[in-house]
Amino acid sequence: MFDRKCREKLDLLGRIAEAVGASDELSTVTHLIVELSVEFLAARRGSLMLLDAHQELFIIASVGMDREAARAWRGRLARGVAGTVVAQSTPLFCADVLADGRFPEGCREPVPARSFVSSPIIGKDRVLGVLNFYDRLAAPFDADDLDLVGAVAALAALALEKLLLARNYQERAADIEEANRRLIAQDLAKTEFLTRLSHEIRTPLNAIQGAMHLLRDERISDASGREEFLDIVATETERLLDMVNRQLDFLRIEDESRMLRKTFLALETILREVLRAAPGQKSARYRQLEVELDLPPSLEEVIGDKILVGQMFVHLLDGLAAYLTKSTRLRITIREKEAVGVILQAFEEVPETVQDGLLAVKNIYRSDRPEESVKFYLAMKVAENHGWRLGIGNSDEGFRVSLHIPRAQAMRRDTALAMVMDRALGFVSEVLGVDTCSLMLSDELTGELTIRSALGLDDWIVQQTRIRPGDRIAGWVAQEGQPVLIENIETDVRFARKNLKGQYRSNSLLSLPLLHQGQAVGVLNLNNKKNGEPFTERDLALAAPICERLSLLLEKTSHSCEHEGELRDLVAGLDALLTAEQRYRKKSSRYAELLVKVLEELGAGSREKALAPYVALVYDLGLIAHDEHLATRKRPLTPVESLVIRNHPQATLDMLESIESSQLVAKAVLHHHERFDGQGYPDGLKGDEIPLMARALAIVDAYCAMTEDRPYRAARGSDEALRELEAGAGTLYDPLVVEALQAALAG
């Protein structure tokens, strides 16, 4: 008996380990852990909770609980059973709360329960969350169950640490990709600058060369003739110097006005990366300097360009290392008050004559200027471009560099908006198949439209574009609150204008308003379809619901910018959504077109038909959350692999959470694998209990899957697919929806 129980427990742990390896999506992994454990323990309900940035518990996965109630629940540390378990980092079980004096108020959060078992999920250096199971069906929970749940919690901790590590890796990879993109842009800018410079200086150089050649000519001996050519040399030399100075001024202005890619920065992390210092390490070496870190235990994030801020600290440390002796200590201190202050304190002085030239702008391009002073100048320019203040000078302790970083709520809001909208536009680009798109928002003071995020547009266009309501296409869209579809901008009688060939390879465009409570707060502009075709009414029908979701995202962002943890979760959710959409394969327009036709045959409402094109292009995104080979394997799936596949509707909803609020969409996505006879998943709904759009989506999904090539089989013909669907009518599919599909295909 004992051996059998041990084998069963080991089998459970093995299946959980298999589930963890089959997916890299947090919601999928956590849901499988809870589902497998609930089944083994014969519990009525189970949940896995995580700690958020505010040290509050939230439910990321649950079984047997109302989904909306579970999603909305929040718990505090040391409050209730789960909060107590996390606060004390100690597992707990109770056979009967009514008879247990430890729980005078019983167990009521997140659900009422008579018996429970709860274990903390403890990671490498912190508590990550808690695993809970409630009301065992056969008998109360006991100490044996507590041991098992503790082992499952340990596996969950390993899985969470792996997923968090993967997320950090993805963030680092994104940083590297952005740095590489900017390096390429800088190289292109340098090439353009050198080309322009060489072209402009060719004429005066040729004139000087010609004059010098004639001056060497012995036949020109009179003073007046030589004076004429010397005047040419002087004039052209002056012209040449003026050109070079103008080009350098232009280059300096262009560099200073280059758009900053602002995000929320952890100064401690950046400093440690520059110093190569591990978390918690109090000192490090930088070249010959002994660097001491004096950092507060918790530090609010600041706003800035991650790459440039890192370069700024490198420049400062390089400059200091050049002017200080090898035995000097350097202390880096960060303090928070009305502003964030960073102080680099060296314990020896720098001569006053050296100090005076460190931040001087004059003669910055002179070849005899020391490289070390240029380092300080470059650091100062980065600080100025961020609106920060850099100061240097000797203090009582020695040479000091101070950095003053003001806090500005408006800057936080703008940065949060940029972070969110950049990712949202990436999603829009993938879903709608466009290379160029921009999001414009109304200025709160002037009402003018400015570009807040863009793909495929030059920085100077983004910076300079300001459109008054009513002006041009975007201004008209904002003023009227109506979308515009233009097949050819050069022949459209409403807005006839020349196409900017440098930016737009197509004359066709879409412009749609972003509405909040009936008022336009912005405009989404779409250009350059990836397939080169003009925009159509089908594109407009798909873009309209996406604009609704962008408006919702704007509201979420305005709230989350007040809370760093919520903003981080929102950005992470959008990153996951964008990554999934980039890997998603069901992007054919036939899904959307066929779903709309089927709903029309069924007499569906206008709202369902309006949302259908959007639903058809996102409903299976959750399939990306698991191993891509699962869906194409020829051998039968294991029970765990089947669970992974069956979880993809919920995984899709989790991915869409950042942009989705429609219950119509949520129910269509969640229930499109229900069967008409009630044997489907996830909830076993039957007949008309299954939402109409979900029933229609099931038919369209099945038909398109049958009539498309797969790695393991060739596509079937339309007639063969219809015969198979007819055979499943009444069991797998709604007979009326099967008939609607036949009518849609015949029409």
XYZ file of C-alpha atoms in Angstrom:
747
model
C 0.000 0.000 0.000
C 2.796 2.369 0.996
C 4.762 1.557 -2.150
C 1.703 2.165 -4.334
C 1.128 5.565 -2.760
C 4.756 6.505 -3.275
C 4.601 5.471 -6.926
C 1.415 7.501 -7.428
C 3.009 10.576 -5.865
C 6.146 10.174 -7.930
C 3.976 9.787 -11.003
C 2.211 13.082 -10.161
C 5.520 14.887 -9.701
C 6.771 13.391 -12.973
C 3.682 14.609 -14.846
C 4.071 18.085 -13.363
C 7.726 18.138 -14.413
C 6.645 17.091 -17.917
C 4.073 19.891 -17.994
C 6.686 22.427 -16.922
C 8.945 21.359 -19.784
C 6.155 21.468 -22.356
C 5.432 25.197 -22.100
C 7.241 28.484 -21.562
C 4.080 30.445 -20.785
C 3.564 31.330 -17.110
C -0.229 31.023 -17.092
C -0.136 27.646 -18.851
C 2.452 26.144 -16.505
C 0.728 27.368 -13.338
C -2.686 26.187 -14.511
C -1.354 22.703 -15.293
C 0.280 22.466 -11.862
C -3.026 23.276 -10.171
C -5.145 21.079 -12.449
C -2.930 17.988 -12.079
C -2.747 18.447 -8.302
C -6.484 18.996 -7.872
C -7.159 15.808 -9.812
C -4.686 13.774 -7.739
C -5.855 15.150 -4.374
C -9.548 14.884 -5.336
C -9.998 18.467 -4.121
C -12.971 20.622 -5.011
C -10.883 23.700 -5.703
C -7.280 24.772 -6.014
C -5.315 27.933 -6.691
C -1.785 29.170 -7.250
C -1.128 32.693 -6.008
C 1.841 34.950 -6.687
C 3.130 38.069 -4.960
C 2.967 41.274 -6.991
C 5.192 44.356 -6.720
C 3.033 45.705 -3.878
C 3.493 42.477 -1.912
C -0.129 41.566 -2.478
C -1.286 38.095 -3.481
C -3.168 37.545 -6.719
C -4.476 34.333 -8.271
C -2.707 33.430 -11.499
C -4.288 29.966 -11.882
C -7.315 28.272 -10.367
C -9.530 25.224 -10.767
C -13.113 24.982 -9.498
C -13.386 28.730 -8.867
C -15.295 31.453 -10.713
C -12.820 32.900 -13.232
C -13.804 36.543 -12.844
C -13.875 36.333 -9.046
C -10.460 34.655 -9.014
C -9.016 37.279 -11.357
C -10.302 40.138 -9.196
C -9.213 38.709 -5.817
C -6.328 40.281 -3.892
C -4.871 39.173 -0.552
C -2.537 40.817 1.939
C 0.382 39.318 3.770
C -0.437 37.939 7.240
C -4.165 38.170 6.429
C -6.178 34.995 5.905
C -4.734 31.543 5.416
C -2.753 32.216 2.230
C -1.363 35.522 3.522
C -0.285 33.866 6.772
C 1.447 30.996 4.985
C 3.399 33.424 2.785
C 4.274 35.782 5.652
C 5.565 32.921 7.810
C 7.013 30.896 4.888
C 5.516 27.818 6.559
C 3.133 25.211 5.052
C -0.183 24.663 6.758
C -3.117 22.248 6.646
C -6.386 22.025 8.495
C -8.726 19.033 8.573
C -11.707 21.027 9.871
C -11.610 24.792 10.363
C -14.750 24.692 12.539
C -13.002 22.494 15.068
C -9.597 24.166 14.829
C -8.989 26.975 17.319
C -6.303 28.546 15.107
C -8.968 29.824 12.737
C -11.749 31.488 14.736
C -12.977 33.223 11.591
C -12.742 30.047 9.498
C -11.292 29.927 5.976
C -13.131 32.383 3.760
C -10.545 33.766 1.379
C -10.519 33.442 -1.546
C -13.351 30.901 -1.186
C -15.130 29.439 1.878
C -13.628 26.062 2.778
C -13.979 23.503 5.549
C -10.621 21.828 4.948
C -7.491 23.085 3.203
C -3.798 22.537 2.607
C -1.476 25.414 1.742
C 2.260 25.580 1.031
C 4.530 28.544 0.258
C 6.366 28.603 -3.068
C 9.892 29.567 -2.091
C 12.398 30.564 -4.748
C 16.134 30.977 -4.545
C 16.093 34.056 -2.317
C 12.448 34.988 -1.716
C 8.884 33.728 -1.376
C 7.223 33.761 -4.801
C 3.687 32.764 -3.847
C 1.537 30.037 -2.348
C -0.200 26.838 -3.523
C -3.650 26.105 -2.040
C -6.186 23.261 -2.211
C -9.616 23.292 -0.617
C -12.202 20.701 0.538
C -11.062 17.227 -0.403
C -13.993 15.165 -1.675
C -13.358 11.869 0.125
C -11.771 12.893 3.417
C -10.131 15.924 5.071
C -6.568 16.820 4.198
C -3.845 15.347 6.395
C -0.093 15.680 7.022
C 0.651 13.287 4.163
C -1.118 15.653 1.766
C 0.858 18.548 3.213
C 4.135 16.808 2.365
C 2.970 16.167 -1.184
C 1.797 19.746 -1.704
C 5.154 20.931 -0.344
C 6.928 18.850 -3.006
C 4.630 20.243 -5.712
C 5.327 23.775 -4.427
C 9.068 23.091 -4.718
C 8.580 22.044 -8.345
C 6.458 25.138 -8.906
C 9.274 27.293 -7.497
C 11.760 25.771 -9.935
C 9.340 26.343 -12.813
C 8.706 29.958 -11.811
C 12.411 30.675 -11.433
C 12.995 29.198 -14.896
C 10.249 31.299 -16.445
C 11.442 34.471 -14.690
C 14.968 33.761 -15.917
C 13.617 33.301 -19.439
C 11.757 36.611 -19.162
C 14.949 38.367 -18.037
C 16.791 36.781 -20.949
C 14.144 38.048 -23.367
C 14.420 41.541 -21.902
C 18.209 41.470 -22.285
C 17.864 40.182 -25.842
C 15.451 43.038 -26.610
C 17.940 45.534 -25.151
C 20.723 44.121 -27.322
C 18.499 44.206 -30.395
C 17.593 47.847 -29.690
C 21.257 48.759 -29.146
C 22.167 47.067 -32.426
C 19.373 48.869 -34.262
C 20.567 52.201 -32.951
C 24.177 51.455 -33.868
C 23.061 50.719 -37.427
C 21.087 53.986 -37.476
C 24.132 55.882 -36.203
C 26.333 54.294 -38.878
C 23.842 55.342 -41.549
C 23.754 58.873 -40.122
C 27.569 59.038 -40.132
C 27.700 57.812 -43.724
C 25.121 60.404 -44.764
C 27.053 63.126 -42.924
C 30.381 62.216 -44.540
C 28.767 62.014 -47.972
C 27.185 65.432 -47.548
C 30.411 66.936 -46.197
C 32.600 65.506 -48.956
C 30.183 66.781 -51.603
C 30.068 70.330 -50.221
C 33.812 70.747 -49.687
C 34.762 69.449 -53.130
C 34.140 72.812 -54.877
C 36.291 75.021 -52.589
C 39.027 72.390 -52.482
C 39.113 72.252 -56.277
C 39.293 76.047 -56.402
C 42.158 76.091 -53.889
C 43.961 73.334 -55.755
C 43.627 75.248 -59.049
C 44.840 78.506 -57.515
C 47.859 76.806 -55.949
C 48.716 75.201 -59.281
C 48.693 78.612 -60.987
C 50.701 80.204 -58.187
C 53.443 77.677 -58.846
C 53.440 78.639 -62.509
C 56.639 80.582 -63.148
C 54.998 82.494 -65.976
C 52.923 84.442 -63.460
C 55.549 86.711 -62.039
C 53.795 90.014 -61.464
C 52.480 90.769 -57.970
C 48.969 91.641 -59.119
C 48.476 88.261 -60.745
C 49.735 86.372 -57.720
C 47.587 88.548 -55.398
C 44.487 87.529 -57.351
C 45.154 83.833 -56.826
C 46.049 84.358 -53.155
C 42.678 86.074 -52.718
C 41.015 83.006 -54.257
C 42.847 80.742 -51.791
C 41.894 82.930 -48.828
C 38.248 83.229 -49.903
C 37.811 79.540 -50.583
C 39.640 78.593 -47.352
C 37.287 80.830 -45.369
C 34.342 79.307 -47.204
C 35.666 75.841 -46.445
C 36.052 76.559 -42.722
C 32.540 77.999 -42.631
C 31.156 74.846 -44.239
C 32.956 72.582 -41.783
C 31.768 74.623 -38.802
C 28.176 74.580 -40.077
C 28.340 70.849 -40.594
C 29.735 70.301 -37.100
C 27.029 72.552 -35.639
C 24.413 70.627 -37.571
C 25.850 67.326 -36.394
C 25.873 68.538 -32.774
C 22.268 69.756 -32.966
C 21.183 66.569 -34.730
C 22.871 64.483 -32.029
C 21.278 66.483 -29.211
C 17.800 66.280 -30.709
C 17.966 62.557 -31.490
C 14.973 60.875 -29.870
C 15.600 59.285 -26.506
C 14.166 55.795 -26.020
C 12.966 56.396 -22.498
C 11.958 53.635 -20.144
C 11.881 53.001 -16.394
C 15.417 52.392 -15.158
C 16.811 50.772 -12.021
C 19.940 52.824 -11.347
C 21.375 50.139 -9.085
C 21.133 47.556 -11.875
C 22.816 49.863 -14.394
C 25.640 50.724 -11.994
C 26.238 47.094 -11.126
C 26.319 46.166 -14.820
C 28.884 48.899 -15.497
C 30.967 47.799 -12.497
C 30.209 44.092 -13.066
C 29.101 43.936 -9.419
C 26.708 41.200 -8.271
C 23.468 42.049 -6.387
C 24.209 42.760 -2.742
C 27.919 43.273 -3.399
C 29.203 46.315 -1.473
C 32.348 47.030 -3.467
C 33.959 46.417 -6.854
C 36.977 47.360 -8.953
C 36.824 49.658 -11.960
C 40.185 49.820 -13.679
C 42.513 50.822 -10.843
C 39.781 52.269 -8.595
C 38.350 50.620 -5.499
C 34.648 51.409 -5.756
C 32.368 51.321 -2.720
C 28.590 51.173 -3.242
C 26.309 52.963 -0.777
C 22.799 52.217 -2.049
C 19.440 52.224 -0.237
C 17.634 48.857 0.197
C 14.846 49.936 -2.124
C 15.154 52.539 -4.836
C 12.432 54.005 -7.018
C 13.011 53.668 -10.728
C 13.932 56.751 -12.754
C 13.123 57.567 -16.362
C 15.750 57.590 -19.070
C 17.346 55.987 -22.090
C 18.889 52.766 -20.791
C 21.729 52.617 -23.295
C 22.704 56.291 -22.994
C 22.520 56.304 -19.197
C 24.802 53.280 -19.077
C 27.225 55.066 -21.416
C 27.067 58.163 -19.206
C 28.260 56.234 -16.139
C 31.009 54.578 -18.207
C 32.203 58.023 -19.373
C 32.186 59.366 -15.803
C 34.103 56.412 -14.408
C 36.598 56.463 -17.291
C 37.194 60.175 -16.756
C 37.637 59.762 -13.008
C 39.977 56.821 -13.421
C 42.235 58.952 -15.627
C 42.590 61.797 -13.113
C 42.830 59.807 -9.853
C 45.708 57.780 -8.473
C 45.546 54.011 -8.223
C 45.188 53.993 -4.452
C 42.124 56.233 -4.401
C 38.772 54.988 -3.185
C 35.590 55.985 -4.990
C 32.252 55.893 -3.195
C 29.012 55.879 -5.203
C 25.990 56.988 -3.179
C 22.342 57.206 -4.219
C 19.791 59.078 -2.117
C 16.112 59.872 -2.652
C 14.330 63.029 -1.494
C 12.413 65.446 -3.700
C 14.782 64.246 -6.421
C 17.165 61.345 -6.899
C 20.789 62.230 -6.200
C 23.790 60.206 -7.366
C 27.192 61.181 -5.922
C 30.543 59.806 -7.091
C 32.903 60.815 -4.296
C 36.664 60.418 -4.749
C 38.935 60.867 -1.746
C 41.534 63.081 -3.379
C 41.311 66.438 -5.099
C 41.713 67.342 -8.752
C 43.617 70.567 -9.575
C 41.437 73.598 -10.224
C 43.023 74.132 -13.649
C 41.891 70.667 -14.673
C 38.371 71.132 -13.275
C 37.759 74.294 -15.293
C 38.121 72.463 -18.593
C 36.282 69.239 -17.852
C 32.783 70.364 -18.856
C 33.778 73.253 -21.141
C 32.065 73.286 -24.510
C 34.660 75.551 -26.106
C 37.150 73.799 -28.371
C 35.471 70.440 -27.769
C 36.608 69.279 -31.227
C 40.219 70.389 -30.888
C 42.640 67.533 -31.419
C 44.847 68.645 -28.517
C 42.021 68.473 -25.973
C 42.624 65.574 -23.494
C 40.408 62.552 -24.140
C 39.536 62.367 -20.426
C 37.896 65.808 -20.472
C 35.856 64.807 -23.514
C 34.490 61.892 -21.436
C 33.074 64.322 -18.874
C 31.639 66.490 -21.630
C 29.881 63.516 -23.222
C 28.458 62.499 -19.846
C 27.203 66.045 -19.325
C 25.434 66.022 -22.724
C 23.629 62.786 -21.860
C 22.505 64.317 -18.563
C 21.327 67.525 -20.281
C 19.359 65.602 -22.905
C 17.516 63.854 -20.061
C 16.814 67.091 -18.201
C 19.244 66.088 -15.443
C 21.967 68.237 -13.893
C 25.615 67.169 -13.661
C 28.036 68.978 -11.363
C 31.737 68.522 -10.614
C 34.146 70.055 -8.111
C 36.325 69.513 -5.094
C 34.615 69.041 -1.727
C 35.943 68.627 1.816
C 36.424 64.913 1.154
C 37.877 65.239 -2.334
C 36.743 65.458 -5.958
C 33.006 64.947 -6.360
C 30.683 64.343 -9.313
C 27.000 64.874 -8.519
C 23.980 63.966 -10.646
C 20.583 65.511 -9.901
C 17.595 63.595 -11.358
C 14.265 65.414 -10.900
C 11.021 63.529 -10.535
C 8.235 64.625 -12.857
C 4.862 62.957 -12.991
C 4.232 64.127 -16.542
C 7.493 62.506 -17.631
C 6.473 59.263 -15.939
C 3.154 59.326 -17.754
C 4.758 60.049 -21.133
C 7.357 57.319 -20.638
C 4.736 54.775 -19.602
C 2.694 55.723 -22.650
C 5.698 55.345 -24.971
C 6.631 51.942 -23.530
C 3.092 50.608 -23.883
C 2.250 52.145 -27.246
C 5.502 51.003 -28.884
C 4.595 47.429 -28.048
C 0.959 47.908 -28.991
C 1.980 49.233 -32.407
C 4.172 46.171 -32.872
C 1.074 44.030 -32.279
C -0.977 46.189 -34.673
C 1.719 45.836 -37.336
C 1.681 42.042 -37.038
C -2.109 41.615 -36.950
C -2.871 44.061 -39.761
C 0.192 43.216 -41.856
C 1.605 46.745 -42.221
C 5.185 48.022 -42.224
C 4.382 51.635 -41.364
C 1.986 52.847 -38.694
C 1.772 55.666 -36.181
C -0.249 56.564 -33.129
C -1.109 60.241 -32.672
C -2.572 61.707 -29.478
C -4.100 65.099 -28.799
C -1.971 67.585 -26.869
C -3.761 68.457 -23.625
C -3.002 72.184 -23.996
C -3.214 72.913 -27.731
C -5.375 70.060 -28.971
C -2.837 69.418 -31.745
C -2.118 65.856 -32.781
C 1.461 64.687 -32.194
C 3.019 61.322 -32.980
C 3.575 59.429 -29.733
C 4.695 56.131 -31.241
C 5.617 55.027 -34.748
C 6.977 52.177 -36.832
C 8.665 52.761 -40.178
C 8.879 56.578 -39.898
C 12.038 58.674 -39.661
C 12.707 60.315 -36.304
C 12.545 63.822 -37.796
C 8.999 63.187 -39.032
C 7.956 61.930 -35.601
C 9.475 64.967 -33.893
C 8.205 67.664 -36.244
C 4.671 66.493 -37.045
C 1.954 68.568 -35.358
C -1.553 68.616 -36.857
C -4.434 70.823 -35.787
C -7.947 69.327 -35.570
C -9.513 69.492 -39.014
C -6.207 69.821 -40.861
C -5.018 67.131 -43.229
C -6.216 63.537 -42.984
C -5.467 62.776 -39.336
C -6.886 66.126 -38.208
C -10.119 65.461 -40.099
C -10.406 61.974 -38.589
C -9.895 63.379 -35.082
C -12.390 66.192 -35.591
C -15.105 64.045 -37.161
C -14.476 60.924 -35.102
C -14.804 58.833 -38.272
C -12.314 56.518 -40.010
C -10.964 57.178 -43.500
C -10.033 54.548 -46.084
C -8.029 55.917 -49.018
C -7.130 53.689 -51.955
C -5.011 56.333 -53.714
C -3.995 59.517 -51.915
C -3.032 61.272 -55.170
C -6.483 60.838 -56.760
C -8.749 61.009 -53.703
C -10.869 64.160 -54.160
C -11.160 64.710 -50.394
C -7.463 64.797 -49.546
C -5.628 64.831 -52.884
C -1.900 65.316 -52.218
C 1.433 64.006 -53.377
C 2.764 60.830 -51.810
C 5.997 61.116 -49.835
C 7.855 58.422 -51.751
C 10.683 58.391 -49.255
C 8.381 57.203 -46.495
C 5.436 55.526 -48.223
C 5.778 53.018 -51.040
C 1.981 52.805 -51.405
C -0.606 55.499 -52.139
C -3.175 53.684 -49.983
C -3.731 54.327 -46.281
C -6.113 53.883 -43.358
C -6.701 56.425 -40.590
C -8.960 55.653 -37.618
C -9.944 57.627 -34.507
C -9.228 56.455 -30.972
C -12.369 57.229 -29.009
C -12.897 57.672 -25.268
C -16.459 58.280 -24.116
C -17.383 59.306 -27.643
C -14.572 61.842 -28.031
C -11.519 61.361 -30.232
C -8.351 61.339 -28.134
C -6.043 60.210 -30.914
C -5.644 58.714 -34.368
C -4.148 55.455 -35.663
C -2.538 55.778 -39.108
C -1.747 52.687 -41.205
C 0.417 52.661 -44.340
C 2.471 50.298 -46.489
C 0.796 46.886 -46.367
C 3.397 44.155 -46.347
C 1.835 42.479 -49.384
C 1.943 45.763 -51.345
C -1.823 45.805 -51.950
C -4.106 48.787 -51.243
C -6.262 48.817 -48.117
C -9.807 47.459 -48.406
C -13.044 47.500 -46.451
C -11.960 44.171 -44.906
C -8.862 45.897 -43.494
C -11.059 48.639 -42.077
C -13.388 46.071 -40.470
C -10.396 44.438 -38.766
C -8.730 47.702 -37.732
C -11.871 49.116 -36.077
C -12.023 46.665 -33.120
C -8.247 46.926 -32.711
C -8.631 50.701 -32.300
C -11.184 50.064 -29.557
C -8.588 47.964 -27.743
C -5.924 50.640 -28.150
C -8.294 53.110 -26.501
C -8.746 50.695 -23.594
C -4.970 50.330 -23.393
C -4.569 54.112 -23.117
C -6.885 54.108 -20.103
C -5.000 51.236 -18.489
C -1.697 52.993 -19.047
C -2.848 56.232 -17.444
C -3.703 54.231 -14.337
C -0.715 51.898 -14.289
C 1.879 54.695 -14.683
C 1.160 55.514 -11.022
C 2.233 52.006 -10.003
C 5.536 50.629 -11.270
C 4.551 47.012 -10.616
C 1.324 47.291 -12.615
C 3.119 49.030 -15.463
C 5.815 46.351 -15.501
C 3.133 43.635 -15.645
C 1.312 45.485 -18.426
C 4.494 45.852 -20.486
C 5.454 42.212 -19.869
C 1.976 41.131 -20.988
C 2.271 43.160 -24.190
C 5.734 41.732 -24.836
C 4.320 38.211 -24.514
C 1.404 39.103 -26.785
C 3.702 40.605 -29.423
C 6.050 37.605 -29.295
C 3.125 35.206 -29.703
C 1.675 37.194 -32.608
C 5.049 37.199 -34.378
C 5.156 33.385 -34.168
C 1.444 32.912 -34.899
C 0.621 31.089 -38.117
C -3.163 31.517 -38.492
C -2.993 34.909 -40.194
C -4.857 34.021 -43.383
C -7.788 36.339 -44.095
C -9.934 33.316 -45.037
C -10.590 32.647 -41.332
C -12.032 36.135 -40.835
C -13.972 36.189 -44.105
C -15.499 32.768 -43.521
C -16.419 33.497 -39.891
C -18.214 36.717 -40.893
C -20.147 34.878 -43.631
C -21.195 32.077 -41.261
C -22.409 34.587 -38.672
C -24.358 36.437 -41.369
C -26.058 33.170 -42.377
C -26.952 32.603 -38.709
C -28.446 36.084 -38.339
C -25.933 37.144 -35.683
C -26.013 40.626 -34.218
C -24.023 43.528 -35.620
C -21.649 43.562 -32.649
C -20.715 39.898 -33.141
C -20.121 40.452 -36.857
C -18.002 43.550 -36.155
C -15.776 41.630 -33.734
C -15.538 38.483 -35.873
C -12.538 39.552 -38.065
C -10.501 40.383 -34.971
C -11.485 37.202 -33.102
C -10.617 35.064 -36.128
C -7.036 36.333 -36.110
C -6.258 35.929 -32.381
C -8.392 33.050 -31.049
C -5.611 30.425 -31.047
C -2.654 32.563 -29.922
C -2.356 30.355 -26.834
C -1.066 27.517 -29.007
C 2.222 29.429 -29.121
C 2.544 28.934 -25.342
C 3.471 25.257 -25.666
C 6.065 23.251 -27.509
C 5.389 23.829 -31.233
C 5.998 20.145 -31.958
C 3.030 19.011 -29.848
C 0.451 20.025 -32.430
C 2.296 18.284 -35.274
C 3.415 15.000 -33.711
C 2.244 11.846 -35.433
C 2.296 9.720 -32.270
C -0.553 9.998 -29.730
C -0.141 12.733 -27.132
C 0.553 11.795 -23.533
C -2.114 12.744 -20.954
C 0.002 15.710 -19.853
C 0.565 16.865 -23.431
C -3.185 16.664 -24.002
C -3.716 18.870 -20.954
C -1.216 21.367 -22.345
C -3.092 21.524 -25.644
C -6.470 21.774 -23.888
C -5.247 24.765 -21.900
C -4.564 26.913 -24.958
C -7.924 28.806 -24.918
C -7.189 30.029 -21.388
C -3.598 30.812 -22.405
C -4.987 32.906 -25.271
C -7.165 34.906 -22.882
C -4.209 35.471 -20.587
C -2.192 36.823 -23.514
C -5.024 39.135 -24.572
C -5.683 40.365 -21.028
C -3.754 43.616 -21.495
C -5.981 44.741 -24.406
C -9.207 42.791 -23.988
C -12.327 43.594 -21.942
C -15.131 42.247 -24.151
C -16.944 39.253 -22.676
C -18.169 38.431 -26.176
C -14.580 37.971 -27.341
C -13.505 36.191 -24.150
C -16.323 33.639 -24.322
C -15.780 32.970 -28.036
C -12.089 32.305 -27.456
C -12.569 30.271 -24.275
C -15.337 27.999 -25.560
C -14.495 27.351 -29.211
C -13.482 23.768 -28.292
C -16.739 22.903 -26.530
C -18.728 20.112 -28.188
C -22.412 20.323 -29.021
C -23.036 17.157 -26.961
C -21.295 18.608 -23.872
C -18.116 16.504 -24.094
C -15.778 19.377 -25.007
C -13.561 21.656 -22.934
C -12.907 23.625 -20.835
C -16.345 23.696 -19.151
C -18.317 20.933 -20.871
C -21.001 23.338 -22.148
C -23.762 21.807 -24.246
C -25.945 22.973 -27.146
C -27.095 26.584 -26.870
C -25.080 26.992 -23.664
C -22.098 27.441 -25.983
C -21.911 31.076 -27.206
C -22.954 31.490 -30.838
C -19.622 32.941 -31.968
C -17.772 30.067 -30.275
C -19.926 27.526 -32.151
C -19.285 29.335 -35.437
C -15.579 29.619 -34.693
C -15.375 25.870 -33.999
C -16.755 25.108 -37.464
C -14.509 27.617 -39.249
C -11.466 26.373 -37.324
C -12.202 22.738 -38.178
C -12.941 23.420 -41.859
C -9.840 25.577 -42.408
C -7.644 23.051 -40.562
C -8.908 20.202 -42.770
C -8.414 22.116 -45.999
C -4.872 23.321 -45.256
C -1.610 21.414 -45.514
C -0.111 20.174 -42.263
C 3.375 18.758 -41.629
C 1.858 15.341 -41.002
C -0.768 15.283 -43.828
C -1.837 16.917 -47.071
C -4.843 19.241 -47.294
C -8.255 17.669 -47.849
C -10.698 18.832 -50.474
C -13.612 21.088 -49.533
C -16.244 18.394 -50.218
C -14.436 15.839 -48.066
C -14.119 18.339 -45.224
C -17.816 19.210 -45.413
C -18.764 15.522 -45.294
C -16.725 15.085 -42.113
C -18.337 18.154 -40.546
C -21.797 16.813 -41.449
C -20.904 13.522 -39.764
C -20.061 15.445 -36.587
C -23.261 17.537 -36.616
C -25.224 17.040 -33.391
C -22.235 15.646 -31.491
C -19.166 17.757 -32.224
C -20.875 20.672 -33.964
C -24.134 22.595 -33.974
C -26.138 21.290 -36.996
C -27.397 24.813 -37.774
C -23.848 26.141 -37.897
C -22.799 23.296 -40.221
C -25.637 24.308 -42.558
C -24.571 27.963 -42.286
C -21.035 27.027 -43.354
C -22.365 25.116 -46.358
C -24.479 28.113 -47.372
C -21.542 30.504 -46.892
C -19.295 28.382 -49.103
C -21.980 27.949 -51.735
C -22.634 31.701 -51.852
